[in-house]
mmCIF file of C-alpha atoms in Angstrom:
data_model
loop_
_atom_site.group_PDB
_atom_site.id
_atom_site.type_symbol
_atom_site.label_atom_id
_atom_site.label_comp_id
_atom_site.label_asym_id
_atom_site.label_seq_id
_atom_site.Cartn_x
_atom_site.Cartn_y
_atom_site.Cartn_z
ATOM 1 C CA TYR W 87 134.601 107.831 91.546
ATOM 2 C CA ILE W 88 135.545 104.094 91.147
ATOM 3 C CA ASN W 89 136.960 102.022 93.756
ATOM 4 C CA LYS W 90 140.608 101.086 92.761
ATOM 5 C CA THR W 91 139.637 97.226 92.984
ATOM 6 C CA ILE W 92 136.695 98.026 90.895
ATOM 7 C CA CYS W 93 138.659 100.364 88.616
ATOM 8 C CA PHE W 94 140.907 97.443 87.836
ATOM 9 C CA LEU W 95 138.123 95.187 86.890
ATOM 10 C CA LEU W 96 135.963 97.683 85.125
ATOM 11 C CA PRO W 97 137.941 98.821 82.080
ATOM 12 C CA LEU W 98 139.142 95.220 81.490
ATOM 13 C CA VAL W 99 136.246 93.306 82.131
ATOM 14 C CA VAL W 100 133.059 95.463 81.794
ATOM 15 C CA VAL W 101 134.031 97.617 78.876
ATOM 16 C CA CYS W 102 136.235 95.688 76.885
ATOM 17 C CA SER W 103 135.091 91.998 77.752
ATOM 18 C CA LEU W 104 131.529 91.645 78.070
ATOM 19 C CA THR W 105 131.682 88.837 75.742
ATOM 20 C CA SER W 106 133.938 86.711 77.880
ATOM 21 C CA LEU W 107 130.963 87.279 80.625
ATOM 22 C CA PHE W 108 127.846 86.500 78.641
ATOM 23 C CA GLY W 109 129.274 84.986 75.319
ATOM 24 C CA THR W 110 127.988 87.412 72.645
ATOM 25 C CA LEU W 111 127.076 90.978 73.026
ATOM 26 C CA PRO W 112 123.418 92.035 73.172
ATOM 27 C CA GLU W 113 121.904 92.656 69.653
ATOM 28 C CA LYS W 114 121.761 96.377 68.632
ATOM 29 C CA TRP W 115 118.611 97.997 69.240
ATOM 30 C CA GLU W 116 117.569 98.346 65.668
ATOM 31 C CA GLN W 117 117.635 94.762 65.418
ATOM 32 C CA HIS W 118 115.220 93.662 68.042
ATOM 33 C CA GLU W 119 111.919 91.967 67.189
ATOM 34 C CA LEU W 120 109.122 94.227 67.489
ATOM 35 C CA GLN W 121 106.783 91.737 69.097
ATOM 36 C CA GLU W 122 104.365 92.929 71.858
ATOM 37 C CA LEU W 123 105.722 96.854 71.170
ATOM 38 C CA THR W 124 102.747 98.669 69.932
ATOM 39 C CA HIS W 125 104.037 101.824 69.485
ATOM 40 C CA HIS W 126 107.203 103.649 67.865
ATOM 41 C CA VAL W 127 106.121 107.548 68.240
ATOM 42 C CA GLN W 128 107.761 110.809 68.961
ATOM 43 C CA GLU W 129 105.893 112.686 71.878
ATOM 44 C CA ASP W 130 103.892 115.483 70.975
ATOM 45 C CA PRO W 131 104.520 118.455 73.255
ATOM 46 C CA SER W 132 101.017 119.789 72.874
ATOM 47 C CA ARG W 133 99.591 116.598 74.671
ATOM 48 C CA ASN W 134 101.466 117.536 78.140
ATOM 49 C CA ILE W 135 98.593 119.876 79.621
ATOM 50 C CA LYS W 136 96.028 117.298 78.749
ATOM 51 C CA LYS W 137 98.069 114.818 80.043
ATOM 52 C CA LYS W 138 98.805 116.468 83.237
ATOM 53 C CA LYS W 139 95.139 117.060 83.832
ATOM 54 C CA CYS W 140 94.567 113.333 83.472
ATOM 55 C CA ALA W 141 97.060 112.534 85.778
ATOM 56 C CA LYS W 142 95.854 114.837 88.483
ATOM 57 C CA ILE W 143 92.654 112.952 87.855
ATOM 58 C CA ALA W 144 93.822 109.400 88.161
ATOM 59 C CA ILE W 145 96.015 110.126 91.009
ATOM 60 C CA GLY W 146 93.676 112.322 92.926
ATOM 61 C CA ALA W 147 90.595 109.847 92.565
ATOM 62 C CA LYS W 148 92.976 106.802 93.369
ATOM 63 C CA LEU W 149 91.685 104.947 89.978
ATOM 64 C CA LYS W 150 92.814 101.448 89.832
ATOM 65 C CA PHE W 151 93.335 100.584 86.302
ATOM 66 C CA PRO W 152 91.768 97.179 84.840
ATOM 67 C CA ASP W 153 94.681 94.843 83.852
ATOM 68 C CA LYS W 154 93.756 94.807 80.273
ATOM 69 C CA LYS W 155 92.466 97.568 77.865
ATOM 70 C CA GLY W 156 88.745 97.060 76.909
ATOM 71 C CA LYS W 157 87.863 95.758 80.100
ATOM 72 C CA VAL W 158 84.597 97.327 81.682
ATOM 73 C CA TRP W 159 85.453 99.673 84.591
ATOM 74 C CA THR W 160 83.626 98.501 87.814
ATOM 75 C CA GLU W 161 82.901 101.079 90.586
ATOM 76 C CA LYS W 162 85.904 99.903 92.406
ATOM 77 C CA ASN W 163 88.175 101.093 89.431
ATOM 78 C CA TRP W 164 86.981 104.469 89.246
ATOM 79 C CA GLY W 165 88.092 104.778 93.130
ATOM 80 C CA ALA W 166 86.618 108.246 94.562
ATOM 81 C CA ILE W 167 86.166 110.180 91.356
ATOM 82 C CA THR W 168 83.493 112.852 91.349
ATOM 83 C CA THR W 169 80.764 113.243 88.430
ATOM 84 C CA LYS W 170 82.821 116.203 87.177
ATOM 85 C CA GLN W 171 86.195 114.478 86.952
ATOM 86 C CA SER W 172 84.369 111.535 85.516
ATOM 87 C CA LYS W 173 83.209 113.645 82.530
ATOM 88 C CA THR W 174 86.675 115.411 82.092
ATOM 89 C CA TRP W 175 88.313 112.226 82.132
ATOM 90 C CA LYS W 176 86.133 110.606 79.191
ATOM 91 C CA GLU W 177 86.026 113.828 77.292
ATOM 92 C CA LEU W 178 89.958 114.079 77.327
ATOM 93 C CA ASP W 179 90.223 110.092 76.557
ATOM 94 C CA CYS W 180 92.800 109.964 79.472
ATOM 95 C CA VAL W 181 93.331 106.140 79.027
ATOM 96 C CA GLU W 182 94.906 107.193 75.793
ATOM 97 C CA GLU W 183 96.601 110.467 76.776
ATOM 98 C CA LEU W 184 98.362 108.858 79.354
ATOM 99 C CA GLY W 185 98.955 105.642 77.332
ATOM 100 C CA ILE W 186 98.114 103.501 80.300
ATOM 101 C CA TYR W 187 98.050 100.398 78.094
ATOM 102 C CA ASP W 188 100.833 101.567 75.612
ATOM 103 C CA THR W 189 104.270 100.107 74.986
ATOM 104 C CA LYS W 190 106.672 102.710 73.332
ATOM 105 C CA LEU W 191 109.898 101.494 71.498
ATOM 106 C CA LEU W 192 112.367 104.444 70.720
ATOM 107 C CA SER W 193 115.519 104.153 68.785
ATOM 108 C CA TYR W 194 118.950 105.531 68.521
ATOM 109 C CA LYS W 195 117.622 108.186 66.334
ATOM 110 C CA ASP W 196 114.661 109.249 68.374
ATOM 111 C CA THR W 197 114.675 111.879 70.674
ATOM 112 C CA LEU W 198 113.787 110.930 74.308
ATOM 113 C CA PRO W 199 110.997 113.045 75.896
ATOM 114 C CA GLN W 200 112.296 115.130 78.902
ATOM 115 C CA GLY W 201 109.291 113.774 81.164
ATOM 116 C CA VAL W 202 110.970 110.340 81.012
ATOM 117 C CA TYR W 203 113.800 111.856 82.810
ATOM 118 C CA LYS W 204 112.069 113.953 85.208
ATOM 119 C CA PRO W 205 112.299 112.467 88.655
ATOM 120 C CA ILE W 206 109.398 110.796 90.296
ATOM 121 C CA LEU W 207 111.159 112.171 93.284
ATOM 122 C CA SER W 208 111.306 115.789 94.144
ATOM 123 C CA PRO W 209 114.555 117.635 94.870
ATOM 124 C CA SER W 210 113.946 117.759 98.505
ATOM 125 C CA GLU W 211 112.746 114.159 98.693
ATOM 126 C CA GLN W 212 115.980 113.206 96.838
ATOM 127 C CA THR W 213 117.978 114.954 99.423
ATOM 128 C CA GLU W 214 116.025 113.253 102.279
ATOM 129 C CA LEU W 215 116.649 109.780 100.761
ATOM 130 C CA TYR W 216 120.314 110.621 100.532
ATOM 131 C CA GLU W 217 120.895 111.663 104.003
ATOM 132 C CA MET W 218 118.717 108.520 105.331
ATOM 133 C CA THR W 219 120.882 106.291 102.915
ATOM 134 C CA LYS W 220 124.240 108.034 104.054
ATOM 135 C CA ALA W 221 122.718 107.170 107.939
ATOM 136 C CA LEU W 222 121.964 103.602 107.328
ATOM 137 C CA VAL W 223 125.075 102.973 105.279
ATOM 138 C CA SER W 224 127.253 104.424 108.066
ATOM 139 C CA HIS W 225 125.335 102.190 110.531
ATOM 140 C CA PHE W 226 125.994 99.370 108.503
ATOM 141 C CA GLU W 227 129.804 99.980 108.238
ATOM 142 C CA SER W 228 129.677 100.671 112.283
ATOM 143 C CA VAL W 229 128.078 97.469 113.079
ATOM 144 C CA GLY W 230 130.090 95.217 110.826
ATOM 145 C CA ILE W 231 126.807 93.688 108.928
ATOM 146 C CA LEU W 232 127.267 92.101 105.515
ATOM 147 C CA TYR W 233 125.522 93.899 102.971
ATOM 148 C CA SER W 234 125.438 95.020 99.248
ATOM 149 C CA LEU W 235 123.342 97.537 97.265
ATOM 150 C CA SER W 236 120.745 95.425 95.092
ATOM 151 C CA PHE W 237 118.275 95.309 92.457
ATOM 152 C CA GLY W 238 117.369 98.345 90.325
ATOM 153 C CA ASN W 239 119.895 100.527 92.219
ATOM 154 C CA LEU W 240 122.458 98.024 91.624
ATOM 155 C CA LEU W 241 122.003 98.145 88.175
ATOM 156 C CA ALA W 242 121.672 101.818 88.240
ATOM 157 C CA VAL W 243 125.071 102.500 89.658
ATOM 158 C CA ILE W 244 126.995 100.517 86.780
ATOM 159 C CA ARG W 245 124.709 101.390 83.907
ATOM 160 C CA ASN W 246 123.886 104.881 84.695
ATOM 161 C CA ASN W 247 126.393 106.247 87.041
ATOM 162 C CA VAL W 248 123.862 107.335 89.775
ATOM 163 C CA ALA W 249 122.290 105.183 92.767
ATOM 164 C CA VAL W 250 118.713 106.504 92.060
ATOM 165 C CA LEU W 251 117.086 106.611 88.430
ATOM 166 C CA PRO W 252 114.668 109.313 87.627
ATOM 167 C CA TRP W 253 111.832 106.664 87.372
ATOM 168 C CA ASP W 254 113.059 105.207 90.843
ATOM 169 C CA ASP W 255 111.782 106.028 94.136
ATOM 170 C CA ASP W 256 113.660 104.174 96.613
ATOM 171 C CA ILE W 257 116.697 102.158 97.729
ATOM 172 C CA ASP W 258 117.345 98.548 98.208
ATOM 173 C CA PHE W 259 119.705 96.524 100.170
ATOM 174 C CA VAL W 260 120.383 92.799 100.832
ATOM 175 C CA ILE W 261 121.924 91.870 104.156
ATOM 176 C CA HIS W 262 122.810 88.786 105.757
ATOM 177 C CA GLY W 263 120.008 87.228 107.730
ATOM 178 C CA ASP W 264 121.900 84.771 110.235
ATOM 179 C CA GLY W 265 120.544 83.941 113.527
ATOM 180 C CA LYS W 266 122.168 87.130 115.208
ATOM 181 C CA MET W 267 121.296 89.615 112.499
ATOM 182 C CA ARG W 268 118.438 91.392 114.322
ATOM 183 C CA GLN W 269 120.945 91.883 117.543
ATOM 184 C CA THR W 270 123.797 92.956 114.932
ATOM 185 C CA LEU W 271 121.527 95.305 112.952
ATOM 186 C CA THR W 272 120.244 97.182 116.165
ATOM 187 C CA LYS W 273 123.192 97.369 117.942
ATOM 188 C CA GLY W 274 123.353 100.690 119.402
ATOM 189 C CA LEU W 275 119.935 101.735 118.180
ATOM 190 C CA LYS W 276 117.569 103.108 120.565
ATOM 191 C CA LYS W 277 114.130 101.230 120.563
ATOM 192 C CA LEU W 278 111.260 103.291 120.318
ATOM 193 C CA THR W 279 107.907 102.539 122.036
ATOM 194 C CA GLY W 280 104.807 104.200 122.130
ATOM 195 C CA LYS W 281 102.905 105.496 119.063
ATOM 196 C CA VAL W 282 105.446 105.901 116.325
ATOM 197 C CA TYR W 283 104.490 106.135 112.608
ATOM 198 C CA THR W 284 105.291 103.139 110.281
ATOM 199 C CA SER W 285 104.036 102.523 106.808
ATOM 200 C CA ALA W 286 103.585 98.892 107.620
ATOM 201 C CA ALA W 287 102.807 96.412 110.695
ATOM 202 C CA ASN W 288 105.911 96.039 112.609
ATOM 203 C CA ILE W 289 107.616 93.626 115.204
ATOM 204 C CA GLY W 290 109.774 96.310 116.457
ATOM 205 C CA VAL W 291 111.023 99.898 115.766
ATOM 206 C CA TRP W 292 114.547 101.358 116.110
ATOM 207 C CA GLU W 293 115.920 104.997 115.659
ATOM 208 C CA LEU W 294 118.686 105.697 113.423
ATOM 209 C CA PRO W 295 120.972 108.551 113.681
ATOM 210 C CA GLY W 296 119.148 111.776 112.088
ATOM 211 C CA GLY W 297 116.064 110.739 113.278
ATOM 212 C CA TYR W 298 114.690 107.854 110.831
ATOM 213 C CA VAL W 299 112.901 104.976 112.082
ATOM 214 C CA MET W 300 114.202 101.486 111.014
ATOM 215 C CA TYR W 301 111.659 98.676 111.615
ATOM 216 C CA GLU W 302 111.284 94.720 111.111
ATOM 217 C CA LYS W 303 107.938 94.160 109.306
ATOM 218 C CA LYS W 304 105.641 91.399 109.741
ATOM 219 C CA TRP W 305 105.093 90.832 106.076
ATOM 220 C CA GLY W 306 107.176 91.481 102.957
ATOM 221 C CA MET W 307 110.771 92.917 102.926
ATOM 222 C CA PRO W 308 111.909 92.037 106.411
ATOM 223 C CA TRP W 309 113.165 95.501 107.196
ATOM 224 C CA LYS W 310 112.312 99.158 106.259
ATOM 225 C CA VAL W 311 113.558 102.606 106.820
ATOM 226 C CA HIS W 312 111.889 105.933 106.412
ATOM 227 C CA PRO W 313 111.529 109.457 108.126
ATOM 228 C CA ARG W 314 109.867 109.593 111.350
ATOM 229 C CA GLU W 315 106.768 111.501 110.420
ATOM 230 C CA LYS W 316 105.928 109.928 106.925
ATOM 231 C CA GLY W 317 106.549 106.505 105.154
ATOM 232 C CA PHE W 318 108.201 108.095 101.972
ATOM 233 C CA PRO W 319 110.895 108.148 100.623
ATOM 234 C CA ALA W 320 112.130 104.574 101.954
ATOM 235 C CA ILE W 321 114.742 102.319 101.765
ATOM 236 C CA ASP W 322 113.853 98.472 101.818
ATOM 237 C CA MET W 323 116.308 95.499 103.324
ATOM 238 C CA SER W 324 115.738 92.172 102.266
ATOM 239 C CA THR W 325 117.550 89.461 103.995
ATOM 240 C CA PHE W 326 119.356 86.117 102.657
ATOM 241 C CA LYS W 327 120.761 82.896 104.394
ATOM 242 C CA ILE W 328 123.659 80.820 103.077
ATOM 243 C CA LYS W 329 122.830 77.694 101.310
ATOM 244 C CA GLU W 330 125.196 74.699 100.763
ATOM 245 C CA THR W 331 124.661 73.404 97.066
ATOM 246 C CA LYS W 332 124.795 69.731 96.049
ATOM 247 C CA GLU W 333 128.001 70.742 94.189
ATOM 248 C CA GLY W 334 129.922 71.976 97.256
ATOM 249 C CA GLY W 335 129.298 75.594 96.638
ATOM 250 C CA LYS W 336 127.152 78.329 98.322
ATOM 251 C CA ARG W 337 124.349 80.224 97.379
ATOM 252 C CA TYR W 338 122.741 83.524 98.971
ATOM 253 C CA VAL W 339 118.820 82.870 99.185
ATOM 254 C CA SER W 340 115.730 84.936 100.222
ATOM 255 C CA ASN W 341 112.508 83.366 101.116
ATOM 256 C CA LYS W 342 109.910 84.128 98.222
ATOM 257 C CA GLU W 343 107.460 85.761 100.776
ATOM 258 C CA GLN W 344 109.794 88.746 100.926
ATOM 259 C CA PHE W 345 108.971 89.702 97.211
ATOM 260 C CA GLY W 346 105.103 89.604 96.996
ATOM 261 C CA ASN W 347 104.552 93.029 95.912
ATOM 262 C CA ALA W 348 108.101 93.460 94.381
ATOM 263 C CA HIS W 349 109.102 93.754 90.781
ATOM 264 C CA LEU W 350 111.469 90.883 91.280
ATOM 265 C CA LYS W 351 109.860 87.594 92.555
ATOM 266 C CA MET W 352 113.121 86.035 93.918
ATOM 267 C CA PHE W 353 116.731 86.372 95.246
ATOM 268 C CA ASN W 354 118.957 83.329 94.600
ATOM 269 C CA LYS W 355 122.402 83.853 93.832
ATOM 270 C CA LEU W 356 125.927 82.340 93.690
ATOM 271 C CA ALA W 357 127.670 83.340 96.595
ATOM 272 C CA ALA W 358 130.878 83.492 94.564
ATOM 273 C CA TRP W 359 129.529 86.665 92.671
ATOM 274 C CA TYR W 360 129.486 88.680 95.679
ATOM 275 C CA GLY W 361 132.890 87.650 97.088
ATOM 276 C CA THR W 362 133.262 88.993 100.380
ATOM 277 C CA MET W 363 130.663 91.993 99.494
ATOM 278 C CA LYS W 364 133.686 94.373 100.592
ATOM 279 C CA SER W 365 133.999 95.837 96.802
ATOM 280 C CA THR W 366 132.724 99.354 96.700
ATOM 281 C CA LEU W 367 131.710 101.437 94.101
ATOM 282 C CA THR W 368 130.919 105.248 94.309
ATOM 283 C CA VAL W 369 128.444 107.275 92.327
ATOM 284 C CA PRO W 370 126.396 110.589 92.492
ATOM 285 C CA PHE W 371 123.240 109.685 94.107
ATOM 286 C CA SER W 372 120.688 111.032 91.868
ATOM 287 C CA ALA W 373 119.559 113.595 89.385
ATOM 288 C CA ASP W 374 119.678 116.603 91.434
ATOM 289 C CA VAL W 375 121.642 115.230 94.600
ATOM 290 C CA ARG W 376 124.910 114.918 92.959
ATOM 291 C CA ASP W 377 126.980 114.293 95.993
ATOM 292 C CA PRO W 378 128.850 111.121 95.787
ATOM 293 C CA ILE W 379 127.935 108.267 98.225
ATOM 294 C CA THR W 380 129.743 104.669 98.311
ATOM 295 C CA PHE W 381 128.044 101.213 98.321
ATOM 296 C CA HIS W 382 129.181 97.799 98.827
ATOM 297 C CA VAL W 383 128.511 95.991 95.845
ATOM 298 C CA PRO W 384 129.126 92.402 94.396
ATOM 299 C CA ASP W 385 132.647 91.415 92.908
ATOM 300 C CA GLU W 386 130.725 90.128 89.882
ATOM 301 C CA ILE W 387 128.181 92.992 89.657
ATOM 302 C CA LEU W 388 127.403 92.498 85.678
ATOM 303 C CA LYS W 389 126.351 88.970 86.501
ATOM 304 C CA VAL W 390 124.211 89.710 89.301
ATOM 305 C CA VAL W 391 122.511 92.470 87.363
ATOM 306 C CA ALA W 392 121.960 90.088 84.165
ATOM 307 C CA ASP W 393 120.523 87.341 86.213
ATOM 308 C CA ASP W 394 118.102 89.979 87.633
ATOM 309 C CA TYR W 395 117.049 91.738 84.470
ATOM 310 C CA GLY W 396 118.377 89.979 81.570
ATOM 311 C CA GLU W 397 121.414 90.967 79.532
ATOM 312 C CA LYS W 398 119.679 93.383 77.588
ATOM 313 C CA SER W 399 119.207 95.603 80.578
ATOM 314 C CA LEU W 400 123.041 96.359 80.512
ATOM 315 C CA THR W 401 122.496 98.612 77.604
ATOM 316 C CA GLU W 402 118.453 99.121 77.560
ATOM 317 C CA CYS W 403 116.412 101.164 79.567
ATOM 318 C CA GLN W 404 112.812 100.831 80.588
ATOM 319 C CA THR W 405 110.389 102.880 82.404
ATOM 320 C CA SER W 406 107.690 100.376 83.665
ATOM 321 C CA PHE W 407 107.547 100.425 87.105
ATOM 322 C CA VAL W 408 107.004 102.808 90.270
ATOM 323 C CA HIS W 409 106.378 101.924 93.809
ATOM 324 C CA ASN W 410 103.829 104.741 94.388
ATOM 325 C CA PRO W 411 102.129 105.453 90.946
ATOM 326 C CA LEU W 412 99.281 107.137 92.787
ATOM 327 C CA CYS W 413 101.396 109.335 94.724
ATOM 328 C CA ASN W 414 100.593 107.824 98.076
ATOM 329 C CA ARG W 415 103.533 109.337 100.074
ATOM 330 C CA GLY W 416 102.155 108.827 103.288
ATOM 331 C CA GLY W 417 102.506 111.420 106.351
ATOM 332 C CA GLU W 418 102.711 114.946 106.377
ATOM 333 C CA GLY W 419 105.129 117.225 104.563
ATOM 334 C CA ALA W 420 105.089 115.053 101.005
ATOM 335 C CA ASP W 421 105.603 116.691 97.829
ATOM 336 C CA THR W 422 102.537 115.195 96.121
ATOM 337 C CA ASP W 423 101.667 117.919 93.948
ATOM 338 C CA TYR W 424 105.486 117.256 92.164
ATOM 339 C CA CYS W 425 104.765 113.761 92.197
ATOM 340 C CA VAL W 426 101.410 114.230 90.195
ATOM 341 C CA ASP W 427 103.252 116.562 87.593
ATOM 342 C CA SER W 428 106.116 113.922 87.255
ATOM 343 C CA MET W 429 103.647 111.009 86.893
ATOM 344 C CA ALA W 430 101.820 112.250 83.598
ATOM 345 C CA ASP W 431 104.934 110.866 81.946
ATOM 346 C CA HIS W 432 105.079 107.739 83.635
ATOM 347 C CA PHE W 433 102.053 105.970 82.911
ATOM 348 C CA THR W 434 103.360 104.280 79.888
ATOM 349 C CA LYS W 435 105.804 101.632 79.494
ATOM 350 C CA ILE W 436 108.823 102.913 77.549
ATOM 351 C CA PHE W 437 111.851 100.903 75.946
ATOM 352 C CA PHE W 438 114.866 103.038 74.660
ATOM 353 C CA PRO W 439 118.411 102.880 74.393
ATOM 354 C CA CYS W 440 120.020 104.117 77.664
ATOM 355 C CA THR W 441 122.389 106.553 75.896
ATOM 356 C CA LEU W 442 119.145 108.658 74.784
ATOM 357 C CA LEU W 443 119.483 109.810 78.478
ATOM 358 C CA PRO W 444 121.511 112.791 79.065
ATOM 359 C CA SER W 445 125.263 112.166 79.664
ATOM 360 C CA GLN W 446 125.151 112.441 83.511
ATOM 361 C CA TYR W 447 123.236 108.864 83.020
ATOM 362 C CA HIS W 448 125.883 107.329 81.099
ATOM 363 C CA GLY W 449 127.605 104.930 82.928
ATOM 364 C CA MET W 450 130.944 103.062 81.915
ATOM 365 C CA ILE W 451 129.208 99.892 80.557
ATOM 366 C CA LEU W 452 127.658 101.908 77.797
ATOM 367 C CA ALA W 453 130.980 103.458 76.355
ATOM 368 C CA ASN W 454 130.764 101.123 73.529
ATOM 369 C CA GLU W 455 127.022 102.227 72.745
ATOM 370 C CA PRO W 456 126.067 104.674 69.842
ATOM 371 C CA LEU W 457 125.581 108.180 71.361
ATOM 372 C CA TYR W 458 127.604 107.584 74.354
ATOM 373 C CA SER W 459 128.861 110.783 75.871
ATOM 374 C CA GLY W 460 129.605 109.714 79.390
ATOM 375 C CA ALA W 461 133.130 110.843 81.211
#
């Protein structure tokens, strides 16, 4: 599935020459210090029923957990919980059952609980996101806008051989936001007027092929795409401008306001890492949608990923960030029940070697890792 240019680079640079890119390879997992890691445990299958009951209460009542364990819960924290739900929550000791404040470390010798890699998105939502992404990428190509896959999805395609990881729930792109960007991005699209559902306040709304809505937001990530009748699943687009450096080089920079609620708080990269943004990578889309999809990616993809998430992210996975932990799908027809069931295993922050995942998630940069079983 790898583009010929990338195919030439990856076996020599990614697998064989990680040292030349980063100095020394990351330490093996067993050698990591256990600071701030509070658990090293195997999952007890008998807890699943309790966990799911607790997750149903947390999500149904829209609980807002205090940022630290032990803090007194206020009325705001309890959301819309009923007396019966509150009693059950306390009887089951749901804070502990869900591991809301836990951090778990798994080693190569452990077995990864299946719930960790049960997708947050239902099969139908994965299909919907796939079709929507195809429509947007096709539009990017038709209007000639400069773009690249970005953030967690960029890490996923190179490390895990999929565009959407099981614990992720959206697609992210960066696009060149020059003075003509709005005109270029909306070229050939019908502008929608009147009452159109969008999940955030907007400046303008356009229709993508397939009936999806694309709109320019008033705050946060500047551009968003989602189905016309609901705000989930979604695609986010951040914009960057080209800045000259004192050394005579160039950087791609986004304003920080775009990342107010995001996991990462900035986008400021060497333009040289991205090259022409014409390199491509083709991978299966997700866990249940194995259809291939091709993205533009940076020439120096490993350097971009390491700059975002650190060198350890190239071989070590963590499930700690979900955009909709309370399954607020928005609109009609959302698979909320599926989300509730999946989220029971996603409240806890878990660190683990990526090769504990099934082989379908073993990308080529994991080829030198213990337990690697990818193609």
